Amino acid sequence: MNIVLIILLVIAIIIAFLLVAALLSSEEYSISQEITINKPKQQVFEYVRILKNSDNFNKWVMMDPAMKKTYNGTDGTAGFVYQWDSENKQVGKGEQEIISIKEGERIDYELHFMKPFEGKANAWSNLSSIADDQTKVQWVFSGLRNYPMRIMHIILNLKKALGKDLQTSLVSLKSVLEN
């Protein structure tokens, strides 16, 4: 009987720790990765600004080749909307809109996730020249997390997992552009 009580106490302490940690964690989150691509900044920018090109490097897009995609507007311009719908729970359903573009330097997006959970996030890509033929690309996701999502972020270590996925996508982008 003592062993059962000890196990229940340990489980209760773990749950209490997670609940308090989530309560104390920030409502805001930001995940960022960067890579250097051996191509001129304008060439990299012209490729990255076209959302349809993400089919060739974005890990989440590449996870489901059968994903349904729809597009509204002119790709590579503010107001363009890319919608996806996948049976793969890691891809889900949602949309991404180009919110603004600072020519040659930055592209801002708004993401709306519908499945497997509802959520919104902001994302942007910053490009800067390191040399005439080298460009640093930084990809950032940020947003707000409600209390239940803060618990999920802690349990699943989403910052690390999403950071790894961003880096995988950037490595693919580098490979596409350098080959």
Coordinates of C-alpha atoms in Angstrom, one line a residue:
M1 CA 0.0 0.0 0.0
N2 CA 2.9 2.4 0.8
I3 CA 4.3 1.9 -2.7
V4 CA 1.0 2.9 -4.3
L5 CA 0.8 6.0 -2.2
I6 CA 4.4 6.9 -3.1
I7 CA 3.7 6.5 -6.8
L8 CA 0.5 8.6 -6.6
L9 CA 2.4 11.3 -4.6
V10 CA 5.2 11.3 -7.2
I11 CA 2.6 11.6 -10.1
A12 CA 0.8 14.4 -8.2
I13 CA 4.0 16.3 -7.7
I14 CA 4.9 16.0 -11.4
I15 CA 1.5 17.2 -12.5
A16 CA 1.6 20.1 -10.0
F17 CA 5.1 21.0 -11.2
L18 CA 3.9 21.1 -14.9
L19 CA 0.8 23.2 -14.0
V20 CA 2.9 25.7 -12.0
A21 CA 5.6 25.8 -14.6
A22 CA 3.1 26.5 -17.4
L23 CA 1.4 29.2 -15.2
L24 CA 4.7 30.9 -14.7
S25 CA 5.9 30.6 -18.3
S26 CA 5.5 33.5 -20.7
E27 CA 2.4 33.8 -22.8
E28 CA 4.6 34.9 -25.7
Y29 CA 7.0 32.5 -27.5
S30 CA 9.6 32.9 -30.2
I31 CA 11.5 30.3 -32.1
S32 CA 14.3 31.3 -34.4
Q33 CA 16.9 29.6 -36.6
E34 CA 19.3 30.9 -39.2
I35 CA 21.7 29.6 -41.9
T36 CA 24.2 31.1 -44.3
I37 CA 23.5 30.4 -48.0
N38 CA 26.3 30.8 -50.6
K39 CA 24.3 32.9 -53.0
P40 CA 23.7 36.7 -53.4
K41 CA 21.0 38.1 -51.2
Q42 CA 18.7 39.2 -54.0
Q43 CA 18.7 35.8 -55.6
V44 CA 17.9 34.1 -52.2
F45 CA 15.2 36.8 -51.6
E46 CA 13.5 36.2 -55.0
Y47 CA 13.3 32.5 -54.2
V48 CA 12.1 32.8 -50.6
R49 CA 9.4 35.4 -51.3
I50 CA 7.5 32.9 -53.5
L51 CA 5.5 30.7 -51.1
K52 CA 4.9 28.0 -53.7
N53 CA 8.7 27.4 -53.5
S54 CA 8.3 26.1 -50.0
D55 CA 7.2 22.8 -51.6
N56 CA 10.9 22.3 -52.3
F57 CA 12.4 23.0 -48.8
N58 CA 9.8 23.4 -46.1
K59 CA 9.8 20.2 -43.9
W60 CA 6.1 20.5 -43.0
V61 CA 5.0 20.9 -46.7
M62 CA 7.2 18.0 -47.7
M63 CA 5.8 15.7 -45.1
D64 CA 2.6 15.1 -47.1
P65 CA 3.0 15.2 -50.9
A66 CA -0.8 14.4 -51.2
M67 CA -1.7 17.5 -49.2
K68 CA -4.5 19.7 -50.7
K69 CA -3.2 23.2 -51.5
T70 CA -5.1 26.3 -52.6
Y71 CA -3.7 29.7 -53.4
N72 CA -5.3 33.2 -53.6
G73 CA -3.7 36.3 -54.9
T74 CA -0.3 36.9 -56.6
D75 CA 2.4 34.8 -55.0
G76 CA 5.4 36.8 -53.7
T77 CA 3.3 39.8 -52.9
A78 CA 1.5 41.1 -49.7
G79 CA -2.0 39.6 -49.5
F80 CA -1.1 36.2 -51.1
V81 CA -2.7 33.4 -49.2
Y82 CA -1.6 29.8 -49.2
Q83 CA -4.0 27.2 -47.7
W84 CA -3.2 23.6 -46.9
D85 CA -5.2 20.6 -45.7
S86 CA -3.6 17.3 -44.8
E87 CA -4.7 14.1 -43.2
N88 CA -1.2 14.0 -41.6
K89 CA -1.7 15.3 -38.0
Q90 CA 1.8 16.8 -38.0
V91 CA 0.8 18.9 -41.0
G92 CA -2.9 19.5 -40.3
K93 CA -5.0 22.3 -41.9
G94 CA -4.3 26.0 -42.0
E95 CA -3.3 29.0 -44.0
Q96 CA -0.4 31.3 -44.4
E97 CA -0.7 34.9 -45.7
I98 CA 2.1 37.2 -46.8
I99 CA 1.4 40.3 -44.6
S100 CA 4.2 42.6 -45.8
I101 CA 7.5 42.6 -47.7
K102 CA 10.5 44.8 -47.3
E103 CA 12.1 44.4 -50.7
G104 CA 15.3 42.4 -50.5
E105 CA 15.3 42.1 -46.7
R106 CA 12.2 40.7 -45.0
I107 CA 9.0 38.9 -45.5
D108 CA 6.3 38.8 -42.8
Y109 CA 3.6 36.1 -42.6
E110 CA 0.6 35.4 -40.5
L111 CA -0.3 31.7 -39.9
H112 CA -3.7 30.4 -38.9
F113 CA -3.7 26.8 -37.8
M114 CA -7.1 25.1 -37.9
K115 CA -6.3 21.4 -37.3
P116 CA -5.2 19.5 -35.2
F117 CA -5.6 22.6 -33.0
E118 CA -6.6 26.2 -33.4
G119 CA -3.9 28.8 -33.3
K120 CA -2.3 31.8 -34.8
A121 CA 1.4 32.7 -35.2
N122 CA 3.5 35.3 -36.8
A123 CA 6.5 34.3 -38.9
W124 CA 9.1 36.2 -40.8
S125 CA 12.2 35.7 -42.9
N126 CA 15.1 38.2 -42.5
L127 CA 17.8 38.2 -45.1
S128 CA 21.2 40.0 -44.8
S129 CA 24.3 40.0 -46.9
I130 CA 27.4 38.6 -45.3
A131 CA 29.4 39.0 -48.5
D132 CA 28.5 39.6 -52.2
D133 CA 27.8 35.8 -52.6
Q134 CA 26.7 34.9 -49.0
T135 CA 23.4 35.5 -47.4
K136 CA 22.3 35.0 -43.8
V137 CA 18.6 33.8 -43.7
Q138 CA 16.9 34.0 -40.4
W139 CA 13.4 32.3 -40.0
V140 CA 11.4 33.3 -36.9
F141 CA 8.0 32.1 -35.5
S142 CA 6.4 33.9 -32.7
G143 CA 3.0 34.2 -31.1
L144 CA 0.9 33.9 -27.9
R145 CA 0.1 30.7 -26.1
N146 CA -2.9 30.3 -23.9
Y147 CA -2.5 28.3 -20.6
P148 CA -3.3 24.8 -22.0
M149 CA -0.8 25.4 -24.9
R150 CA 1.9 26.4 -22.5
I151 CA 1.5 23.0 -20.8
M152 CA 1.8 21.3 -24.2
H153 CA 4.9 23.4 -25.1
I154 CA 6.6 22.2 -21.9
I155 CA 5.5 18.5 -22.1
L156 CA 6.4 18.2 -25.8
N157 CA 9.4 20.6 -25.7
L158 CA 7.9 22.3 -28.7
K159 CA 10.5 25.1 -28.8
K160 CA 13.3 22.5 -29.4
A161 CA 11.2 20.4 -31.8
L162 CA 10.0 23.3 -33.9
G163 CA 13.5 24.8 -33.9
K164 CA 14.8 21.5 -35.2
D165 CA 12.1 21.5 -38.0
L166 CA 13.0 25.1 -38.9
Q167 CA 16.6 24.2 -39.1
T168 CA 15.9 21.2 -41.3
S169 CA 13.9 23.4 -43.6
L170 CA 16.7 26.0 -43.8
V171 CA 19.3 23.2 -44.6
S172 CA 17.0 22.1 -47.4
L173 CA 16.7 25.7 -48.7
K174 CA 20.4 26.0 -48.7
S175 CA 20.8 22.7 -50.6
V176 CA 18.1 23.8 -53.2
L177 CA 19.7 27.2 -53.8
E178 CA 23.3 26.1 -53.8
N179 CA 22.8 23.1 -56.2

